mmCIF file with all atom_site columns, C-alpha atoms in Angstrom:
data_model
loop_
_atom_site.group_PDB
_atom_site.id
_atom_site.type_symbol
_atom_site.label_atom_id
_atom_site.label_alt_id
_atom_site.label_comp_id
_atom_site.label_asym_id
_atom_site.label_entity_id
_atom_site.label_seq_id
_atom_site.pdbx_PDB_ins_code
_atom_site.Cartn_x
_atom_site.Cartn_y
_atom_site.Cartn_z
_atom_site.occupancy
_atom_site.B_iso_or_equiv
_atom_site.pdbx_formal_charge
_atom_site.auth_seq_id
_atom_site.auth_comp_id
_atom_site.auth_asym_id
_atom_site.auth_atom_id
_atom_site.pdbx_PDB_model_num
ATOM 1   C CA . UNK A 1 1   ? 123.713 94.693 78.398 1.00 0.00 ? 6   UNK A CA 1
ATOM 2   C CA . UNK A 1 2   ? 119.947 95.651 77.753 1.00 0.00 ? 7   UNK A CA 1
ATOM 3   C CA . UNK A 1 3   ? 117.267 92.669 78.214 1.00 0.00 ? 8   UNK A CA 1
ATOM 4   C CA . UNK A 1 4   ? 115.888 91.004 75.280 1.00 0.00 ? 9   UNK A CA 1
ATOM 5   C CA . UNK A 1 5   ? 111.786 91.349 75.168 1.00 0.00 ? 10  UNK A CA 1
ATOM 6   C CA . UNK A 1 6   ? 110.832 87.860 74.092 1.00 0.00 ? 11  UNK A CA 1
ATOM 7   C CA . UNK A 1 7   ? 107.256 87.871 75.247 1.00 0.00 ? 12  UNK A CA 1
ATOM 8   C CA . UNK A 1 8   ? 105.149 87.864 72.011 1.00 0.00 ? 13  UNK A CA 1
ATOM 9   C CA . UNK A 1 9   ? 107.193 84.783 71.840 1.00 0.00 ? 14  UNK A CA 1
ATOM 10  C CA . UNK A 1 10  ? 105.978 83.559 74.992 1.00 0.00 ? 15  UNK A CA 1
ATOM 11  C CA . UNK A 1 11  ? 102.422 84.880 74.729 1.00 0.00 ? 16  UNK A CA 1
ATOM 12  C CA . UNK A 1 12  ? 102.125 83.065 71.516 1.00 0.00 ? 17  UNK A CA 1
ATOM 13  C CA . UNK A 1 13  ? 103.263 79.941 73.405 1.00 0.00 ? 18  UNK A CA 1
ATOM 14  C CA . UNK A 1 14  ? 101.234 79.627 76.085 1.00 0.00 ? 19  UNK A CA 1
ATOM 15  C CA . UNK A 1 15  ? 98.517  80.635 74.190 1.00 0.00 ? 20  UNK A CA 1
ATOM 16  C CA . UNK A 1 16  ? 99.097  77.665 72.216 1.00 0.00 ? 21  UNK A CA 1
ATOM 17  C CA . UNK A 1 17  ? 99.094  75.234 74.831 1.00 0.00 ? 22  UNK A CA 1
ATOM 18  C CA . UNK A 1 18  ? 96.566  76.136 76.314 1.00 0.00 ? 23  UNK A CA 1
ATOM 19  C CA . UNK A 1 19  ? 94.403  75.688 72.809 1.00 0.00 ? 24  UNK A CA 1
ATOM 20  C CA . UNK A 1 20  ? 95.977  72.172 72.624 1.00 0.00 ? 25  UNK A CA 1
ATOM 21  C CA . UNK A 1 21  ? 95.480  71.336 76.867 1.00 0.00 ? 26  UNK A CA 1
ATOM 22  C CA . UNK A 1 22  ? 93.151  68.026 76.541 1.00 0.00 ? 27  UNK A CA 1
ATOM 23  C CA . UNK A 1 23  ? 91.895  68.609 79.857 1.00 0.00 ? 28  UNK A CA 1
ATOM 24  C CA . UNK A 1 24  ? 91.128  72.612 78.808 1.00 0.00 ? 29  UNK A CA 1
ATOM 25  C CA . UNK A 1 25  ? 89.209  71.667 75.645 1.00 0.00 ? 30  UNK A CA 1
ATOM 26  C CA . UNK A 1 26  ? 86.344  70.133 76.898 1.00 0.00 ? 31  UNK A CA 1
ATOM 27  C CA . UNK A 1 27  ? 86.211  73.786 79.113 1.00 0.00 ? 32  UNK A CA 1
ATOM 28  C CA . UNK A 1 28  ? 86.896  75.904 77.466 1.00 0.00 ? 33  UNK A CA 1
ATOM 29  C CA . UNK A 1 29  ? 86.710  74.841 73.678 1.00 0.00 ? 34  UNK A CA 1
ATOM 30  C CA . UNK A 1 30  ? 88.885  77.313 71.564 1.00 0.00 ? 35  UNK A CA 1
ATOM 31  C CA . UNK A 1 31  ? 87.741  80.122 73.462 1.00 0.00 ? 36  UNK A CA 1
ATOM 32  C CA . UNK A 1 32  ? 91.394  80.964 74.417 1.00 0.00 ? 37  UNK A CA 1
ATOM 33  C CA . UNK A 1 33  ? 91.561  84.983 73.510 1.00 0.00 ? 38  UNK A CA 1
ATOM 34  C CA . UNK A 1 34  ? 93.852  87.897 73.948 1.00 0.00 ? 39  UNK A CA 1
ATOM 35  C CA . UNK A 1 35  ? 90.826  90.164 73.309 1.00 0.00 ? 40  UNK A CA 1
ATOM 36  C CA . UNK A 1 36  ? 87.306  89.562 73.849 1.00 0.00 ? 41  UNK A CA 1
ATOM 37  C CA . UNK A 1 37  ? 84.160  91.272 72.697 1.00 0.00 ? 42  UNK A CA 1
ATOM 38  C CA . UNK A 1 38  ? 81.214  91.780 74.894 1.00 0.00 ? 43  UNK A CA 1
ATOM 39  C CA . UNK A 1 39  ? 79.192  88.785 73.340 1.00 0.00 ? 44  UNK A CA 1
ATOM 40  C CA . UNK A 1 40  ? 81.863  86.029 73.841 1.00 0.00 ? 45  UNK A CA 1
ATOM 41  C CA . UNK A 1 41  ? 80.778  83.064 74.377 1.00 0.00 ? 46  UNK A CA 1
ATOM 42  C CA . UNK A 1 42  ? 81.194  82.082 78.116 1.00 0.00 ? 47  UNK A CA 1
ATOM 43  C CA . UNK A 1 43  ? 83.484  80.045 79.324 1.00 0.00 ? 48  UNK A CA 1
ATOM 44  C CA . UNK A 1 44  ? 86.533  81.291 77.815 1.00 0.00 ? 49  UNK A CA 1
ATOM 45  C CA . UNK A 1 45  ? 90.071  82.139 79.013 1.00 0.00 ? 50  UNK A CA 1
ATOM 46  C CA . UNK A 1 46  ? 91.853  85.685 78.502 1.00 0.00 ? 51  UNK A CA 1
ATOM 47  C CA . UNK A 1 47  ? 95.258  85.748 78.233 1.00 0.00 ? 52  UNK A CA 1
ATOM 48  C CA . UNK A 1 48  ? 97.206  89.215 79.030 1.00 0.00 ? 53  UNK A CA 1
ATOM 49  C CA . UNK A 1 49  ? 100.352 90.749 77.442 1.00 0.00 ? 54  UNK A CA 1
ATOM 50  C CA . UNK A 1 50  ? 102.877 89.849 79.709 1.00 0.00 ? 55  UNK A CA 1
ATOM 51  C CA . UNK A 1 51  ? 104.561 92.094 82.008 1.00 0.00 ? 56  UNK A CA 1
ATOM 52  C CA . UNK A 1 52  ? 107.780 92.438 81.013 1.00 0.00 ? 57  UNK A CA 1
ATOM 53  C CA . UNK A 1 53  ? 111.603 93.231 82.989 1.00 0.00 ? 58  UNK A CA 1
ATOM 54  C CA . UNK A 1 54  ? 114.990 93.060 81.526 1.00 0.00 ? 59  UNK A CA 1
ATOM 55  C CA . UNK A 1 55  ? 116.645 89.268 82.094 1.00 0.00 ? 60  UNK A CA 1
ATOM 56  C CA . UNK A 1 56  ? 120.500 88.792 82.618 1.00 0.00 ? 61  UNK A CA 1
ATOM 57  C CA . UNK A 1 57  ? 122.504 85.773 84.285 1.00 0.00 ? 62  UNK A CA 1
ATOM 58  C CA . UNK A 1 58  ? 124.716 82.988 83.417 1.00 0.00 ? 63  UNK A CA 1
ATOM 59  C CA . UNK A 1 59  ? 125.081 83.825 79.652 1.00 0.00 ? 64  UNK A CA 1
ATOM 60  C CA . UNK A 1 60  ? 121.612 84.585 79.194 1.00 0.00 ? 65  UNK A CA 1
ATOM 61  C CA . UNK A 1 61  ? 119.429 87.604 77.867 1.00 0.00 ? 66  UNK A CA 1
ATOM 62  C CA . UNK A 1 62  ? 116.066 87.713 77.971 1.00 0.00 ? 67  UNK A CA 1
ATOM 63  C CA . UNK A 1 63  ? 113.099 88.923 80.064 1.00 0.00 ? 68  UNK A CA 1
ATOM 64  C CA . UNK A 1 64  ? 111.457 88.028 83.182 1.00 0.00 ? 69  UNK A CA 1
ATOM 65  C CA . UNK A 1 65  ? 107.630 88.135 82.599 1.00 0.00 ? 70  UNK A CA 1
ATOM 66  C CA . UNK A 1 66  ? 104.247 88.216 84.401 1.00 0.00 ? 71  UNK A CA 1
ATOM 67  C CA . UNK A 1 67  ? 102.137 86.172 82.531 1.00 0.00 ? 72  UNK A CA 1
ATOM 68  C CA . UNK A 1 68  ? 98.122  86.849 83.842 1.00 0.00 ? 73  UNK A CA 1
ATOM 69  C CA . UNK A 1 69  ? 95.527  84.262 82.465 1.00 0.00 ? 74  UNK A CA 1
ATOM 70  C CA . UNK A 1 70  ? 91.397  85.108 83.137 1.00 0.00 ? 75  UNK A CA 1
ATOM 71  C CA . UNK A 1 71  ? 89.353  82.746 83.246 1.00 0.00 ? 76  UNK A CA 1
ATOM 72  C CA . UNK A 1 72  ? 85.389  83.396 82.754 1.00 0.00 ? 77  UNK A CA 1
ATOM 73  C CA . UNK A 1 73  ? 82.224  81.290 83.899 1.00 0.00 ? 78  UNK A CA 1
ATOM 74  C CA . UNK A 1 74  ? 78.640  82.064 83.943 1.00 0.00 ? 79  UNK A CA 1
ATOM 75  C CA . UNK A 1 75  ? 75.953  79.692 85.418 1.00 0.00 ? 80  UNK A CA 1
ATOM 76  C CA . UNK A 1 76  ? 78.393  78.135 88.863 1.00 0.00 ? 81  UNK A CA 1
ATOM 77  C CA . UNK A 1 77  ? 76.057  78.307 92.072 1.00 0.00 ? 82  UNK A CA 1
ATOM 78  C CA . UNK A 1 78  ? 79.300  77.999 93.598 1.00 0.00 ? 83  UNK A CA 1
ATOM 79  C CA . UNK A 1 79  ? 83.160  78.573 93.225 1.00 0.00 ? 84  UNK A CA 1
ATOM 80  C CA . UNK A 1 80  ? 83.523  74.933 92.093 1.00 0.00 ? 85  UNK A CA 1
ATOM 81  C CA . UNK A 1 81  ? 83.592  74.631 88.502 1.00 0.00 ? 86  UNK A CA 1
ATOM 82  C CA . UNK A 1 82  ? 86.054  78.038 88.253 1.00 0.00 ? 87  UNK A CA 1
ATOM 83  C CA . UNK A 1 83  ? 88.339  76.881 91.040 1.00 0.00 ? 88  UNK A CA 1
ATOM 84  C CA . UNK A 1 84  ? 88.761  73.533 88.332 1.00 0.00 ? 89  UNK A CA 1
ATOM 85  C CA . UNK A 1 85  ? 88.560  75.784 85.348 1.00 0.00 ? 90  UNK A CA 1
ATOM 86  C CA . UNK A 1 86  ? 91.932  77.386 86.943 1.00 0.00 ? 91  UNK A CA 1
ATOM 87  C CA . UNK A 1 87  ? 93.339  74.151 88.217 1.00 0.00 ? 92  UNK A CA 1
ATOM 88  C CA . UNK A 1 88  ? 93.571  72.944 84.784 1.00 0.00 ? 93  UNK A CA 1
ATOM 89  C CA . UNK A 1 89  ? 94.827  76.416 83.982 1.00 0.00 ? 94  UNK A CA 1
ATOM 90  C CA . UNK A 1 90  ? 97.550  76.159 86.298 1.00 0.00 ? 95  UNK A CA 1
ATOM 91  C CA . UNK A 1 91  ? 97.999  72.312 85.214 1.00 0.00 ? 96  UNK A CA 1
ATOM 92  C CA . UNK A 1 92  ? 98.638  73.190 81.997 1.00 0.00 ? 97  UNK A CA 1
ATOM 93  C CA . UNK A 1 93  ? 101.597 75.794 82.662 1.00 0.00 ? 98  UNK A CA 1
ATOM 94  C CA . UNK A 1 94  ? 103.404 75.236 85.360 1.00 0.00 ? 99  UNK A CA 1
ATOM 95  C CA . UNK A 1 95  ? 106.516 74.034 84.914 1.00 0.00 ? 100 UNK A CA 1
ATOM 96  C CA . UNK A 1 96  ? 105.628 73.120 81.318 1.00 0.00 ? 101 UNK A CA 1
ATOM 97  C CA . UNK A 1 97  ? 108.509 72.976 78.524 1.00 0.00 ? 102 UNK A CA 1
ATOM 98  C CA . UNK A 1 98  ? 107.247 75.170 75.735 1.00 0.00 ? 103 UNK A CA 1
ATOM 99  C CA . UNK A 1 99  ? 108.877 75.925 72.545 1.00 0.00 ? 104 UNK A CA 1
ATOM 100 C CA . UNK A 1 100 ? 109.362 79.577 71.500 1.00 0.00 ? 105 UNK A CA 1
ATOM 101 C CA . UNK A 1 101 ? 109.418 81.307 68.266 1.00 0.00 ? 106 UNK A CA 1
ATOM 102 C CA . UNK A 1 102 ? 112.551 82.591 69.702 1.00 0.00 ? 107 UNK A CA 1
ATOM 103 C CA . UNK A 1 103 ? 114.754 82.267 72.575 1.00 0.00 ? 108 UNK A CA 1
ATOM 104 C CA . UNK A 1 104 ? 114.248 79.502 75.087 1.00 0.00 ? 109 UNK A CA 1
ATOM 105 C CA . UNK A 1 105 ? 111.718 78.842 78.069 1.00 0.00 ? 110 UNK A CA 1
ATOM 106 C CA . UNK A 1 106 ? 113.850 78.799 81.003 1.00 0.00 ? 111 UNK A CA 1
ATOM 107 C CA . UNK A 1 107 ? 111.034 78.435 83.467 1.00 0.00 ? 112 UNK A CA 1
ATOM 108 C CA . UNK A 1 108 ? 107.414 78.929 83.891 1.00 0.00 ? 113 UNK A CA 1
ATOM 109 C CA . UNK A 1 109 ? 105.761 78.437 86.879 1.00 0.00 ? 114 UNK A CA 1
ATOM 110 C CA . UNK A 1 110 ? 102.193 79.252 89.008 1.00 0.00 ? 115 UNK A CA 1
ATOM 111 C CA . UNK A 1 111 ? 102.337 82.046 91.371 1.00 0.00 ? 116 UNK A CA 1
ATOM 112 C CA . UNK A 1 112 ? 98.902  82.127 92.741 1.00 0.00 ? 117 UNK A CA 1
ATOM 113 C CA . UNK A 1 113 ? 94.989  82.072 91.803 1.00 0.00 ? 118 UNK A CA 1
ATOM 114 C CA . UNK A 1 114 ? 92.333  84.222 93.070 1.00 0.00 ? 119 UNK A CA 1
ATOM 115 C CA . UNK A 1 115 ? 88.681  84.568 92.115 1.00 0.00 ? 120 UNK A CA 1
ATOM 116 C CA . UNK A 1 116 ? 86.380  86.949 92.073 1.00 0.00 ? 121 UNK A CA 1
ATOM 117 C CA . UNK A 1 117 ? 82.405  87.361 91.163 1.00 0.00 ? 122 UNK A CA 1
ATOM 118 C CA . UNK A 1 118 ? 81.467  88.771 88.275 1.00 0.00 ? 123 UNK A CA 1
ATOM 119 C CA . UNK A 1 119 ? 79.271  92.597 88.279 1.00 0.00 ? 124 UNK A CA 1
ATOM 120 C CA . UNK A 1 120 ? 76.639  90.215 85.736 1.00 0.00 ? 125 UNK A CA 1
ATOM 121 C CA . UNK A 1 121 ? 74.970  88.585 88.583 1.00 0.00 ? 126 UNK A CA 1
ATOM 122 C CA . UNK A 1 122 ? 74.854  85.081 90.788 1.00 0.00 ? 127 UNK A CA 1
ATOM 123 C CA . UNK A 1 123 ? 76.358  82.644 89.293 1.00 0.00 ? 128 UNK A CA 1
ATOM 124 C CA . UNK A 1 124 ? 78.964  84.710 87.104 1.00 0.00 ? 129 UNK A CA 1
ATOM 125 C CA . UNK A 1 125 ? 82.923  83.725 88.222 1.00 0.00 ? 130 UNK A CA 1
ATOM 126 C CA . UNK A 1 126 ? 86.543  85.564 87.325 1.00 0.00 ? 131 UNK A CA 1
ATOM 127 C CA . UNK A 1 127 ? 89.415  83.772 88.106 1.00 0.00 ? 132 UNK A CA 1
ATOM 128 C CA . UNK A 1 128 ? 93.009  84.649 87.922 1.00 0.00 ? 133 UNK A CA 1
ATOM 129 C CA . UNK A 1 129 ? 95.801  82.679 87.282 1.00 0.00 ? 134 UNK A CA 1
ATOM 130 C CA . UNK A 1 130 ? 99.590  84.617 87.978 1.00 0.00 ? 135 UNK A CA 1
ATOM 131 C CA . UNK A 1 131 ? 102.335 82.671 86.673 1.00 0.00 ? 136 UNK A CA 1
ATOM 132 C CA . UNK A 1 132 ? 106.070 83.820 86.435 1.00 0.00 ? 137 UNK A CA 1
ATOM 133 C CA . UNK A 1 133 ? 108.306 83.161 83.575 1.00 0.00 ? 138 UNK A CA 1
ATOM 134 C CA . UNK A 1 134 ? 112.009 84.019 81.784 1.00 0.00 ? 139 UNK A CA 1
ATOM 135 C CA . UNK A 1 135 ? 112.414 83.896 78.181 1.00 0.00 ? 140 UNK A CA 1
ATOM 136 C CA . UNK A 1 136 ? 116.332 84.098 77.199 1.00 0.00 ? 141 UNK A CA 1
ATOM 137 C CA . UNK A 1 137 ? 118.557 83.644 74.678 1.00 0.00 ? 142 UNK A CA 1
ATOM 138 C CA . UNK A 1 138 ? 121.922 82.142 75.166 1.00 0.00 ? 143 UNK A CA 1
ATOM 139 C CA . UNK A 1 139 ? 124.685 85.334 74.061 1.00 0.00 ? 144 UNK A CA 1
#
């Protein structure tokens, strides 16, 4: 049996919580995109379409996903303030119990962060948040 893609549901998800995170909103705002244009307003968060692999076990059909979340800071002398920015990234996701459109959340959960400087100059931050997931549906 083929997998079931159920990442839009996912995607729209996570892209909900993390609109709705109290400890994201004073970050972030609702600068929580899955497409940017050059003059966004910094800080936001960019969340990528989800990898996506077929999902099988137990009764269940789904996917297994990659979920990637950006996070983007201007005006840090240091990696403090992104290192928090993806803290409460990873706080809000891991392990959280979100409802889908469709299907069910079996589990989410942080795989690592990294960051990186930004090309714009000193004080310009992009982190990376990795987070593995599986979307199913009980057949």
């Amino acid at each position: 049996m083929a997998g079931l893609d159920l990442s839009s549901h996912l995607l729209r998800a996570v892209r909900t919580r993390l609109l709705a995170d109290p400890a994201l909103r004073p970050l972030v705002g609702d600068r929580v995109r899955e497409a940017v244009s050059a003059r966004e307003e910094w800080p936001f968060l960019r969340v990528d379409p989800p990898e996506v692999g077929p999902y099988e076990a137990q009764g269940w059909r789904g996917c297994a996903c990659r979920l990637t979340v950006h996070a983007f800071l201007r005006g840090a002398r240091d990696l403090r303030p992104v290192q928090e920015l993806l803290a409460a990234v990873a706080a809000a996701l891991d392990e959280a119990d979100l409802a889908l459109g469709r299907g069910e959340l079996l589990w989410l959960s942080h795989e690592r962060s990294l960051v990186l400087p930004e090309p714009l100059g000193p004080g310009s931050w992009h982190g990376v948040a990795r987070f593995g997931a599986v979307a199913a549906e009980a057949f």
